[in-house]
Every structure is written in structure tokens, then in C-alpha cells.
CSV table of C-alpha atoms and ligand atoms in Angstrom, one decimal:
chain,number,residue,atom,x,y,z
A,5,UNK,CA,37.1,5.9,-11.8
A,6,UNK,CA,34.1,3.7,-11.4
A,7,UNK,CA,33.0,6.0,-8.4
A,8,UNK,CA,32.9,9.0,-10.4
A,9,UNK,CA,31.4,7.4,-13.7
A,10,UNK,CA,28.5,6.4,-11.2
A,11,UNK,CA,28.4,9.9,-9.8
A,12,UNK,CA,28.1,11.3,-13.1
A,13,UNK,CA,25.0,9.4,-14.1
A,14,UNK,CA,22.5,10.5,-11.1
A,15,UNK,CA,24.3,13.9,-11.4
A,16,UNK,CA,21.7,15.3,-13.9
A,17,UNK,CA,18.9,13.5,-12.0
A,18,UNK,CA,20.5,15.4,-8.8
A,19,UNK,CA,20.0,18.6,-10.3
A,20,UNK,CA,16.3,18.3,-11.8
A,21,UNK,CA,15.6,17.0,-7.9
A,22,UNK,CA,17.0,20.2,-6.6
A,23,UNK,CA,15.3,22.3,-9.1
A,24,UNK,CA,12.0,20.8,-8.2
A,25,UNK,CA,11.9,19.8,-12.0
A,26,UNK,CA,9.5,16.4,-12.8
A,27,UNK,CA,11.7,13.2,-13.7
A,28,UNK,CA,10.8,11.5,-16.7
A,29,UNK,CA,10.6,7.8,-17.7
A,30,UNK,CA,14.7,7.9,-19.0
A,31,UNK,CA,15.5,9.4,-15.5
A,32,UNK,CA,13.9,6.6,-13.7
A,33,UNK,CA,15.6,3.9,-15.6
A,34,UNK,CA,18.7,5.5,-15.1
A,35,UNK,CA,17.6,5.1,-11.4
A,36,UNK,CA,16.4,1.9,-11.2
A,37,UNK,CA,19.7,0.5,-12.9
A,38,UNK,CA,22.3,2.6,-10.9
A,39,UNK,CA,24.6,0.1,-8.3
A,40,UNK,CA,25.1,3.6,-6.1
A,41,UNK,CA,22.8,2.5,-3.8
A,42,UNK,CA,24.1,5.2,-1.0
A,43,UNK,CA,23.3,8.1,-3.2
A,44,UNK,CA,20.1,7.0,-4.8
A,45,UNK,CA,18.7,6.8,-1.1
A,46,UNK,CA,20.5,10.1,-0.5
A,47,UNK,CA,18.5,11.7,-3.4
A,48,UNK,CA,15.0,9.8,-2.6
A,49,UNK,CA,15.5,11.3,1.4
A,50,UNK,CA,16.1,14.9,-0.1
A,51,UNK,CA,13.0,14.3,-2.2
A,52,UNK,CA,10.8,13.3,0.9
A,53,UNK,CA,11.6,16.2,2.6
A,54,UNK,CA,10.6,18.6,0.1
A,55,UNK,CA,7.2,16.4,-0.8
A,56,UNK,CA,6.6,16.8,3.2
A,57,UNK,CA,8.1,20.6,3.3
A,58,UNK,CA,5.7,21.4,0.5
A,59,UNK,CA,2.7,19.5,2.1
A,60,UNK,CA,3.1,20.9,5.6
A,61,UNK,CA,3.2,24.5,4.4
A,62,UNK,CA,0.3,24.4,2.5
A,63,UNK,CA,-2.1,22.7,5.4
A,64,UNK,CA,-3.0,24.3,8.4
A,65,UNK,CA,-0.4,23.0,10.5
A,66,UNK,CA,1.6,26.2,9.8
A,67,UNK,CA,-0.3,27.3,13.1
A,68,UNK,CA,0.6,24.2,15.1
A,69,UNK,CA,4.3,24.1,13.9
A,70,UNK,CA,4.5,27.3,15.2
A,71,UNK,CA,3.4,26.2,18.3
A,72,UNK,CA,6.0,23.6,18.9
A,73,UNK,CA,8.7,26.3,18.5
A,74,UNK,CA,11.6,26.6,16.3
A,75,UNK,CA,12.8,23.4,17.5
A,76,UNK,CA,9.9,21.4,16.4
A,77,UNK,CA,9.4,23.5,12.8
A,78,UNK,CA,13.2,22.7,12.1
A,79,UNK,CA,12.1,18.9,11.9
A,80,UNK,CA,9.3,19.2,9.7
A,81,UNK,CA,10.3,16.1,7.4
A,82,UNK,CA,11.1,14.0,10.2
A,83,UNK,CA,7.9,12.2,10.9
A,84,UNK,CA,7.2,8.5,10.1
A,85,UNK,CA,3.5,7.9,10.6
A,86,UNK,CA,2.0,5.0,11.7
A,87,UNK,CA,-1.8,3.5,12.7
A,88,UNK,CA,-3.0,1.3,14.9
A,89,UNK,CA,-5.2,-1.4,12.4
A,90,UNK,CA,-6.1,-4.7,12.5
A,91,UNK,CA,-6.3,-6.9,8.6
A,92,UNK,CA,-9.5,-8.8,8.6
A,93,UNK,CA,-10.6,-11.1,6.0
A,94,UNK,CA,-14.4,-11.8,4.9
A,95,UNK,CA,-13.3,-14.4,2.4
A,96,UNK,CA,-10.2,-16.4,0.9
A,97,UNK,CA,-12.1,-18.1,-1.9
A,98,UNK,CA,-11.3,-16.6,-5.1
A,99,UNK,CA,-12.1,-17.7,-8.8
A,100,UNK,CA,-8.7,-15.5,-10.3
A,101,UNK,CA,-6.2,-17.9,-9.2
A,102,UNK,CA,-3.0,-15.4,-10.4
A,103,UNK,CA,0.6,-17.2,-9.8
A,104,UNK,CA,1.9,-15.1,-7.6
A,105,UNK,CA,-0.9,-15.9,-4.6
A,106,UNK,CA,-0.6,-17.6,-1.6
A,107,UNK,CA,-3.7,-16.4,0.1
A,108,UNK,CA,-6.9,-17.9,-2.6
A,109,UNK,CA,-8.4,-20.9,-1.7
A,110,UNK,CA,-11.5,-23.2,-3.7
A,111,UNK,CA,-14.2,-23.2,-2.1
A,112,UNK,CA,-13.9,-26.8,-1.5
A,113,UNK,CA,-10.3,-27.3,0.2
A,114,UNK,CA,-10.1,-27.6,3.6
A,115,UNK,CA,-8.5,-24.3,4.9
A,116,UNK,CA,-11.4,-22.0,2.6
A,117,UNK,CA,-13.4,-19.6,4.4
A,118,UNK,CA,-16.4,-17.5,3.9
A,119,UNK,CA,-17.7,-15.5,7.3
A,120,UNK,CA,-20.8,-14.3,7.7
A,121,UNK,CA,-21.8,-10.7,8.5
A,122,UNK,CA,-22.5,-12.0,12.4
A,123,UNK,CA,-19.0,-13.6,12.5
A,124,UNK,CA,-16.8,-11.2,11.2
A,125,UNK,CA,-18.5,-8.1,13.7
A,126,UNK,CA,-18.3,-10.4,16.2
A,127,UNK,CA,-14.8,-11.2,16.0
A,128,UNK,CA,-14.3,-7.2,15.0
A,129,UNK,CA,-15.5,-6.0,18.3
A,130,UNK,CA,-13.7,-8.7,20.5
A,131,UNK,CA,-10.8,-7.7,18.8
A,132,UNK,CA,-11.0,-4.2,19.0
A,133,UNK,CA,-11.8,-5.1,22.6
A,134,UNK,CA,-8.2,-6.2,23.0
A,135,UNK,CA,-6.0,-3.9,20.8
A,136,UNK,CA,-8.4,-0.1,20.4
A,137,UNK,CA,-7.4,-0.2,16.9
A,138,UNK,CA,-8.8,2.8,14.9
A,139,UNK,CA,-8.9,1.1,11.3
A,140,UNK,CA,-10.1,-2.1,9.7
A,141,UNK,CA,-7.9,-3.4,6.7
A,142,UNK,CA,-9.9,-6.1,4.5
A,143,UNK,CA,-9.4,-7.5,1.7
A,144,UNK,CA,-10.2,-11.0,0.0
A,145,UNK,CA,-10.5,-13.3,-2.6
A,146,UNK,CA,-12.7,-12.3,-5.7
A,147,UNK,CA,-15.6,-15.0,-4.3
A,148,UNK,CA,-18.0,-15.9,-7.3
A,149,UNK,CA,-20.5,-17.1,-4.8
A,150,UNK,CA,-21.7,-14.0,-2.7
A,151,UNK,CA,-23.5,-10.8,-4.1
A,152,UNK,CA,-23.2,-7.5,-3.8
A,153,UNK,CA,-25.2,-7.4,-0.3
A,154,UNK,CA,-22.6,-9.7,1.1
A,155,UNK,CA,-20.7,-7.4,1.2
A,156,UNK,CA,-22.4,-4.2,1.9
A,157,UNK,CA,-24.9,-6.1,4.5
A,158,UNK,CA,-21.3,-6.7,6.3
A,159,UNK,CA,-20.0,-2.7,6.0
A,160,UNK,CA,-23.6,-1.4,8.0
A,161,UNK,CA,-23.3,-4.1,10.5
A,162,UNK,CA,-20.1,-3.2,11.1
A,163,UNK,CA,-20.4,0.8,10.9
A,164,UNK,CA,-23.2,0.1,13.4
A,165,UNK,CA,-21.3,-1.9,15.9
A,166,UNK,CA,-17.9,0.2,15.5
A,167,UNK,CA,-18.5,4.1,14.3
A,168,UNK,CA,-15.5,5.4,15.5
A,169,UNK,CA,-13.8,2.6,13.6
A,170,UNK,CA,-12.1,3.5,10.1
A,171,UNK,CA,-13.3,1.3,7.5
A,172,UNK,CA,-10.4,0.6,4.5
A,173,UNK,CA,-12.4,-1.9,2.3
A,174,UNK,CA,-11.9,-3.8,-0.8
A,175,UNK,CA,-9.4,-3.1,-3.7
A,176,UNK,CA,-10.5,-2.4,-7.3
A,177,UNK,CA,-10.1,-6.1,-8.6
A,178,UNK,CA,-12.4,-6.6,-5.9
A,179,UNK,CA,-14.9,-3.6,-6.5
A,180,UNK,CA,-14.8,-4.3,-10.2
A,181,UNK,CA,-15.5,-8.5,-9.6
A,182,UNK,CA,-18.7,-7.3,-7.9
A,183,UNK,CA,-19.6,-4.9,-10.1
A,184,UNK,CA,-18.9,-7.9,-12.7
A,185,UNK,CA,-21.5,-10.1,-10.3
A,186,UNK,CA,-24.0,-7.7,-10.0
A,187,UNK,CA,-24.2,-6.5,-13.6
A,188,UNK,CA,-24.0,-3.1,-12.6
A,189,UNK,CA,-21.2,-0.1,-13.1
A,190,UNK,CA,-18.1,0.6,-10.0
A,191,UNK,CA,-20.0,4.1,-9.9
A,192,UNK,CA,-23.1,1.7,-8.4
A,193,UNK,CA,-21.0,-0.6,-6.4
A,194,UNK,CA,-18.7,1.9,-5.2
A,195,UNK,CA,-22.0,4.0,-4.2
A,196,UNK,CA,-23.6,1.6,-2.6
A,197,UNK,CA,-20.7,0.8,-0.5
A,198,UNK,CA,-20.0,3.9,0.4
A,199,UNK,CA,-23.7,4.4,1.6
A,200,UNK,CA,-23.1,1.5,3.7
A,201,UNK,CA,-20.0,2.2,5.9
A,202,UNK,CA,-17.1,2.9,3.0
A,203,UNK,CA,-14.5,5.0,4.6
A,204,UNK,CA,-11.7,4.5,1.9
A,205,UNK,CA,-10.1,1.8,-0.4
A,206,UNK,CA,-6.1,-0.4,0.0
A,207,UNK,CA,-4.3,0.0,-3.2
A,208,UNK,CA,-4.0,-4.1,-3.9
A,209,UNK,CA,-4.6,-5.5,-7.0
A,210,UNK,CA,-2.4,-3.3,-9.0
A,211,UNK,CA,0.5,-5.9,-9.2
A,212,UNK,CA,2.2,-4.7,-12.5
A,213,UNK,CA,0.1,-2.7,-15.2
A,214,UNK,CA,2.3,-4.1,-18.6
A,215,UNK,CA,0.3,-6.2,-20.4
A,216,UNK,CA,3.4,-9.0,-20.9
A,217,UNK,CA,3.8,-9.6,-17.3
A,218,UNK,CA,0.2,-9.5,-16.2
A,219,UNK,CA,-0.4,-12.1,-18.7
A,220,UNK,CA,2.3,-14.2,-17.1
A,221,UNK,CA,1.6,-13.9,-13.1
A,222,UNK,CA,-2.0,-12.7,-13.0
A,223,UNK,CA,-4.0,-14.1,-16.9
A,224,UNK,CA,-7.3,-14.5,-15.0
A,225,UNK,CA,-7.6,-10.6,-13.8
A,226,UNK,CA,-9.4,-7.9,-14.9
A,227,UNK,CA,-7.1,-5.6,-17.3
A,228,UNK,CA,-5.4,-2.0,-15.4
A,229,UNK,CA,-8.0,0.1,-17.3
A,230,UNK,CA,-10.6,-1.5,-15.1
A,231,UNK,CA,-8.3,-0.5,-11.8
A,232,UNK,CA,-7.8,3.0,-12.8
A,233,UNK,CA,-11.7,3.4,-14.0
A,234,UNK,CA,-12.1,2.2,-9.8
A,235,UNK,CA,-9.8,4.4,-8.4
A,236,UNK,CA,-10.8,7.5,-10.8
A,237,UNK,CA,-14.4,7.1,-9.9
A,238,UNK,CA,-14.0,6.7,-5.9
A,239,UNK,CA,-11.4,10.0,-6.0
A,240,UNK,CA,-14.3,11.3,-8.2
A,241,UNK,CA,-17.1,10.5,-5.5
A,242,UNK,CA,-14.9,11.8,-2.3
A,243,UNK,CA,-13.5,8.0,-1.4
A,244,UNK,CA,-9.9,7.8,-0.6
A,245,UNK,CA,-7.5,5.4,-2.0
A,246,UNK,CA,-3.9,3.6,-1.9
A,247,UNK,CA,-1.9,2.5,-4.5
A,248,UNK,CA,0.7,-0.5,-4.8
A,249,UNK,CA,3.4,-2.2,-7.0
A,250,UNK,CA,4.1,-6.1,-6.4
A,251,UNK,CA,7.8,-6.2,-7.6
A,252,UNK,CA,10.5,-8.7,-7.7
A,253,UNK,CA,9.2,-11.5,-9.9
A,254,UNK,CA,9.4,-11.4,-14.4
A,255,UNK,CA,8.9,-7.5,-14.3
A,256,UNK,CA,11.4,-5.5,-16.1
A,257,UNK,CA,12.9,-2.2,-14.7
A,258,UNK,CA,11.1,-0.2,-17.7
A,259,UNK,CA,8.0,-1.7,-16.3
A,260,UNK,CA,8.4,-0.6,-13.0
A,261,UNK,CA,9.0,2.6,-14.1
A,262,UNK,CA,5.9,2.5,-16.6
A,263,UNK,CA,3.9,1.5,-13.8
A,264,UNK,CA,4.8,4.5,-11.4
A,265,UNK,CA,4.6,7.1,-14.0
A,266,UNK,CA,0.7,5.7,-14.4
A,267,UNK,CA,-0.1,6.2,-11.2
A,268,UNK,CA,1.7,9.9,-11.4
A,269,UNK,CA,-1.0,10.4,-14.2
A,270,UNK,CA,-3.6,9.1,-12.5
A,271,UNK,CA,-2.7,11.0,-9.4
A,272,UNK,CA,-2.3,14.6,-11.9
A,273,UNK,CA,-5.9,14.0,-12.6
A,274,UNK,CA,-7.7,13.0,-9.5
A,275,UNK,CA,-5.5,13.4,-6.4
A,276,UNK,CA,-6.9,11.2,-4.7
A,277,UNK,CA,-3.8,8.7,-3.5
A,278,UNK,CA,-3.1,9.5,-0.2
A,279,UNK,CA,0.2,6.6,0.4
A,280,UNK,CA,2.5,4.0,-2.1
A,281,UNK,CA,3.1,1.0,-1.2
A,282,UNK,CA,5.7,-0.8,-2.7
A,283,UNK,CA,4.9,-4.9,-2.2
A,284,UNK,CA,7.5,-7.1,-2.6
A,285,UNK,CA,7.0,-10.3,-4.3
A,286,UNK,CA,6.9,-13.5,-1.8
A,287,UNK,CA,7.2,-16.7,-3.8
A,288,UNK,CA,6.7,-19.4,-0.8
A,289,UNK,CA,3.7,-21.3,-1.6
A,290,UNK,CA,3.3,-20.1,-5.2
A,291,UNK,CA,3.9,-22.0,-8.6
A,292,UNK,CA,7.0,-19.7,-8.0
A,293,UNK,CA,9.0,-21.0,-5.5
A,294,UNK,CA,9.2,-24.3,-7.8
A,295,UNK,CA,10.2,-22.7,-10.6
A,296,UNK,CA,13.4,-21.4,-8.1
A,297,UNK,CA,12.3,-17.5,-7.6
A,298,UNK,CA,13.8,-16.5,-4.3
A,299,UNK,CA,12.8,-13.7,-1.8
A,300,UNK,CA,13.9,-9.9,-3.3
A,301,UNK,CA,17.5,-8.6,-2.1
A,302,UNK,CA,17.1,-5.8,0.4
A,303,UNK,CA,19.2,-3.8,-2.1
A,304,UNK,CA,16.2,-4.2,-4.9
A,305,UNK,CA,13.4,-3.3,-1.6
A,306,UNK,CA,15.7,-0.1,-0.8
A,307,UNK,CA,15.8,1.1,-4.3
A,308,UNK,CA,12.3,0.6,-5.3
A,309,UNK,CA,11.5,2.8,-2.3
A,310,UNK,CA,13.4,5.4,-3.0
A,311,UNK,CA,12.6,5.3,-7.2
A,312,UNK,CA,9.0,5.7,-6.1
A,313,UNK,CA,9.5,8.6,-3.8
A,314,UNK,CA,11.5,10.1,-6.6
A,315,UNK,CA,9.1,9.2,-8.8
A,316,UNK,CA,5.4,9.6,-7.5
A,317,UNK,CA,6.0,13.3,-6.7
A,318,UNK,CA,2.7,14.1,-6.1
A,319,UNK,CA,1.7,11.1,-3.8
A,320,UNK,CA,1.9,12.6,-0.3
A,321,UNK,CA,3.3,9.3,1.3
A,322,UNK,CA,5.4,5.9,0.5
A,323,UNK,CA,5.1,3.0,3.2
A,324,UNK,CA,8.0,1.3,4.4
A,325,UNK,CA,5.7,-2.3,5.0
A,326,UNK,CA,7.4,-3.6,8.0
A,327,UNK,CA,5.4,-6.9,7.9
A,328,UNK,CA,6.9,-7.4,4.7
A,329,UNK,CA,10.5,-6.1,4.7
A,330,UNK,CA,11.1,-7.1,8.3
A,331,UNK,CA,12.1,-4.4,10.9
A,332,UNK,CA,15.5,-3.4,10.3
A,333,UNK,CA,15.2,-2.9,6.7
A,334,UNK,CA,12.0,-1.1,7.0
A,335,UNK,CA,14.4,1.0,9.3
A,336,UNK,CA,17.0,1.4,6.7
A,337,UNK,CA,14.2,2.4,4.3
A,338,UNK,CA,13.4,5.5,6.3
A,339,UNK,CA,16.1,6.7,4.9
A,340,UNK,CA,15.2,6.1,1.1
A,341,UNK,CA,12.1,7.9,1.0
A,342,UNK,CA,9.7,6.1,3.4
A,343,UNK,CA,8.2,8.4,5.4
A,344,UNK,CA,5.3,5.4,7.0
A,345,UNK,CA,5.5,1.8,8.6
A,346,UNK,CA,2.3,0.8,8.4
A,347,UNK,CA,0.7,0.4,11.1
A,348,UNK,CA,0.6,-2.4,13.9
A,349,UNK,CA,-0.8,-4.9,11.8
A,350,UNK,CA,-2.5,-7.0,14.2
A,351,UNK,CA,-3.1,-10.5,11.8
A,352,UNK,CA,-1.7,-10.3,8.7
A,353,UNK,CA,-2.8,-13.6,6.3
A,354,UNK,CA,-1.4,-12.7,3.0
A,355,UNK,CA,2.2,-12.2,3.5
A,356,UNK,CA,2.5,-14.8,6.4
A,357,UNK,CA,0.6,-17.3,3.7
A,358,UNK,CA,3.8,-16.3,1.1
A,359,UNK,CA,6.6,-16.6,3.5
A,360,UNK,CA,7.0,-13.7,5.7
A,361,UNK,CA,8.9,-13.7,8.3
A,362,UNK,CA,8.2,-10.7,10.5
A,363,UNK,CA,6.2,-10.7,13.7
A,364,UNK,CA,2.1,-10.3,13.2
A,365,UNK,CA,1.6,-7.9,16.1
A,366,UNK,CA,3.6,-4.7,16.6
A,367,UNK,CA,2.6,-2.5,19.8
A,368,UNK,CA,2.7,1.2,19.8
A,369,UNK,CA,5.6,1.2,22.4
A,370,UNK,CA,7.7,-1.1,19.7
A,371,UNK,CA,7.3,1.1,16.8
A,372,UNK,CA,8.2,4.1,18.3
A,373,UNK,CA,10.8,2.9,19.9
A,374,UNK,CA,11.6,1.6,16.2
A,375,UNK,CA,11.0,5.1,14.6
A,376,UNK,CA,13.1,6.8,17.5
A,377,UNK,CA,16.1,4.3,16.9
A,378,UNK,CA,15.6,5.2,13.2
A,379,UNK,CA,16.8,9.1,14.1
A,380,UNK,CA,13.3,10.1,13.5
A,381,UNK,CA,10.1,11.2,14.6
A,382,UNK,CA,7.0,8.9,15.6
A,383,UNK,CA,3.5,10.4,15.2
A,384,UNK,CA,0.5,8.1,14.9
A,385,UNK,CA,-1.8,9.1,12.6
A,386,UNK,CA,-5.6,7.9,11.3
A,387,UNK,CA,-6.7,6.6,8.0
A,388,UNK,CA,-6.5,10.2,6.7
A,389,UNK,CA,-2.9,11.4,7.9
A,390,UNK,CA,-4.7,13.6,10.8
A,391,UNK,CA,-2.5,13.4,13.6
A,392,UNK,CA,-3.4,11.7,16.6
A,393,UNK,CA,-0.3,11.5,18.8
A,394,UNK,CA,3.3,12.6,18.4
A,395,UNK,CA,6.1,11.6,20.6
B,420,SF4,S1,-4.2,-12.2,-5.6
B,420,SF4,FE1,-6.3,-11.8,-5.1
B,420,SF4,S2,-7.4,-12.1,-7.1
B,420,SF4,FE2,-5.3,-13.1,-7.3
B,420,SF4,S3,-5.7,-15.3,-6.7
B,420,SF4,FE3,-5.0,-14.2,-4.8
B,420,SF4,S4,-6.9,-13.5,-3.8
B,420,SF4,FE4,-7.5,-14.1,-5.9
């Protein structure tokens, strides 16, 4: 009897997925509070394939489909994408100082850093030297003792030393602290880095838009209207972006949900999110983990994967991040919507600073491998989602 009373409630849900109808913010608290874990990644799988369906047919890769035979256009909605990047950091010290971070530093303690432009393309080149990555991944601390130049001196440096090199800088705390640093607007800053080497922008800083909870883990950062005015403008002026959730500490399920559908608006009026990343909250090293929060279930990681694929219709992708879910479940989560691990992440800080536990360097053979194991297909992709090799 308890089987069928869950049935019932994502029956409705079921439907409006099959219809192609938009869920509304009742439908994903009924979601995020069913136990029928099975069927909720069932219905989050069905709505992958149609977001990727849909995509695929309206790109040009109707001609290369057809190319690859019936064979290969029967598994359309079977790729899980993945890049070859490298997370670089200019600076850990940060004036914000939100609860949940494992990462900032003062600019006196021992372990705080601040590279220069020379250092970091140094250490860029030698390391792309060794790997061949074809991204860059940096983000940092919102440092109140560097400029605007600091960080734009770094991007031309590095454009100069690595064009083929994608460059994924900054989030929009950080864009708006410099902005707040330089006096000037995120149309200037964002401008101005663009001009400089720009390619597109991570999706970090988000953590939870409700007012209640940001005021609890993160007091010291700038409010969400601040992040959205970033990520309209750079959509606005051509730049790319990501978008995240940090999940699993004093948020409510109505505030995850509240959070989603604001990115759904955001992405109705601009378009200009190309993945989701769901971030699980890490509590080693925080005020946190003395207060007794423990690492998020895998049931919780599964089903706010597939809530946001059901969700954020109209973002084309939702990562599975290995480095922070750990292999197998990032395997598992293929299967509730995912439809990207990432990438091979060579050094990851922030996680590894909080407590995770998965390797910090994946090669290209392990992932696909991974993928393959996973029943699916493994393409690697660029920054944009062009393809770049399918096995
Ligand atoms: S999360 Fe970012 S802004 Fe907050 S303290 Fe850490 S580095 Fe600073």
C-alpha cells in the first residue's frame, strides 16, 4: 500500500514530464520529499533524454548523426561529456570569510597565497606541458589587496602564452568584489576582462539564493541580485556561464527548489547557462564540522541531481562532479539526469581542503572506461560542448 501511495504522488509529475509540460515550484517539493528514489531517477533520466533529443535536433549535428548510421542516431541521449582541465588558483586570501569555506585564508597565516602574473603562467605552461589540457578553471578568494589589473594583467599573459587554451575565470562574487574594488560597474570589469583573455565564467558563488540561509553560512557576501546582475550582463555581452547550488547544510527543500526555479528565470531571459552543477556541502575544516554536520547521504546527491534535471529544463547540461561525489556515485548519477563528469580535474584545492575524498587526477583512459562501465557513451568535449572526440 505504501508502494502505490508513493507511485501515486510522482504520477501527476510523470505525466506533465511526458507531456513536455513545465513543473512548477509544488511539483518540485513533491520531488524533493518523495523516498521513491528509483523512480525519481527514472523520471530525471527520461527528462535528460528529451533535453538532449531536443538539443541535438535543433543543432547541426542532424548531418553528423546521420553519418554515424542508425546505430549511432538510436543513442542520441547517451553521451556523458567530459574535458580535459586543470583548477588553478591566483589567490586564497579572501576578506568574505562565509562558514561553509575551507579554502580562504588571511593574508597573514602561513599556508595564504597570492601568485604573481609570472608564477601562475609559468606554472600554467609546465603544466600543460604534462597533461595538454584544453581549459583553465580559476577561481579564488575575494583578495582586498590586488586591483582590477591583477587580474586582467594575469588573463593577457596567459592568453599570450596559451591561445589554444580555454580560459573559465572568476565567479560573480568574484567579478562583483572587483567591480566593488575598482569603483566601477560588472559591465566595466566584465569588459575589461573579456578584452583581456575571458573565454567564459564557473557558476560558484551561488551557494543558496534565500535570504535566511545566506545570512547563516555566507553574512559577509554580496546579496543574489548582485550574482544574477553578473551573470545577465556576461550572457548579455556574448560570455558564457555555469551555474551551481551548494546543498546539504541549514537549507530547506523549498529553498532548493526556490533556488532552481531562479536560475530557470534567469536562464528564460538570457540563455546563456550552458551546465548545473549541483555542489554538495563538505563540512571538514568548517565551523561546521564542530557543530556535528556530516558529509550529504548519496540518497540526498542522487536526488538533487535528478530534481535539477527535472527542474532546470532549459539548461542544456547537469554535471555529475566526480571530484566531489566520488566515482561510483557519480556513476550512479548518470542515471538521474547527469549527462557530464567534469572533466579530469588535474588539482582540485577546494573540495580536497573540505574533506574530499576522491583522487585529484583522472586520465582520459579512466573516465571513459568509467562512462563505458556506466552503459553509456564517452565523448570529450571543449569549454563550449563542441565535440572533440567520441569513443
Ligand atoms: S567561499 Fe569564496 S568568498 Fe567565501 S570565504 Fe571561501 S573563498 Fe571567500
Amino acid at each position: 500500500m505504501a508502494v502505490l501511495d508513493t507511485l501515486d504522488t510522482l504520477a501527476p509529475i510523470r505525466e506533465k514530464v511526458l507531456a513536455g509540460e513545465r513543473l512548477d515550484f509544488d511539483d518540485g517539493v513533491a520531488l524533493m520529499e518523495t523516498d521513491d528514489l528509483l523512480a525519481l531517477g527514472d523520471l530525471a533520466d527520461l527528462a535528460r533524454r528529451q533535453r538532449i533529443a531536443a538539443s541535438v535536433a535543433g543543432q547541426a549535428g542532424d548531418a553528423r548523426r546521420e553519418d554515424r548510421g542508425a546505430e549511432g542516431a538510436a543513442r542520441v541521449g547517451d553521451e556523458v561529456y567530459f574535458v580535459q582541465n586543470i583548477n588553478l588558483y591566483q589567490t586564497n586570501v579572501c576578506r568574505v570569510k562565509c562558514k561553509f569555506c575551507a579554502f580562504a585564508k588571511t593574508r597573514k597565516q602561513e599556508d595564504a597565497f597570492t601568485l604573481t602574473d609570472d608564477e601562475f603562467v609559468e606554472d600554467a605552461v609546465a603544466q600543460h606541458a604534462l597533461h595538454g589540457f584544453t581549459e583553465i578553471h580559476t577561481v579564488n578568494g575575494e583578495n582586498p589587496h590586488v586591483d582590477l589589473e591583477y587580474y586582467a594583467g594575469l588573463l593577457r599573459k596567459l592568453k599570450e602564452a596559451l591561445p589554444d587554451v580555454h580560459l573559465k575565470f572568476y565567479t560573480a562574487s568574484e567579478i562583483h568584489h572587483m567591480s566593488r574594488l575598482e569603483g566601477c560597474s560588472h559591465e566595466e570589469v566584465l569588459r575589461t576582462l573579456r578584452d583581456a583573455g575571458l573565454d567564459s565564467m564557473p557558476g560558484g558563488g551561488a551557494e543558496i539564493f534565500a535570504d535566511r540561509v545566506r545570512a547563516l553560512i555566507a553574512p559577509g557576501k554580496e546579496h543574489p541580485d548582485e550574482w544574477f546582475d553578473v551573470h545577465d550582463t556576461a550572457h548579455k555581452l556574448g560570455i558564457t556561464t555555469q551555474c551551481t547550488m551548494l546543498y546539504g547544510h541549514v537549507e530547506t527543500y523549498e529553498e532548493r527548489v526556490d533556488h532552481l526555479l531562479r536560475l530557470r528565470e534567469q536562464q528564460d531571459s538570457t540563455g546563456g547557462f550552458l551546465s548545473f552543477i549541483p555542489l554538495a556541502f563538505h563540512p571538514e575544516n568548517t565551523v561546521f564540522e564542530r557543530r556535528g554536520f556530516r558529509f550529504t547521504t548519496g540518497a540526498d546527491d542522487l536526488k538533487v541531481i535528478a530534481v535539477s534535471r527535472l527542474l532546470l529544463d532549459n539548461v542544456p547540461h547537469v554535471k555529475a562532479y566526480w571530484i566531489m561525489m566520488g566515482l561510483p556515485l557519480a556513476q550512479v548519477a548518470l542515471h538521474f539526469g547527469a549527462d557530464d563528469v567534469q572533466g579530469t580535474v588535474v588539482r582540485e584545492k577546494i573540495f580536497q581542503a573540505a574533506g574530499a575524498s576522491a583522487g585529484t587526477e583522472q586520465k582520459v583512459a579512466e573516465l571513459v572506461r568509467f562512462v563505458r562501465d556506466a552503459g553509456r557513451i564517452p565523448v570529450q568535449r571543449d569549454s563550449l560542448y563542441n565535440e572533440i572526440r567520441r569513443w
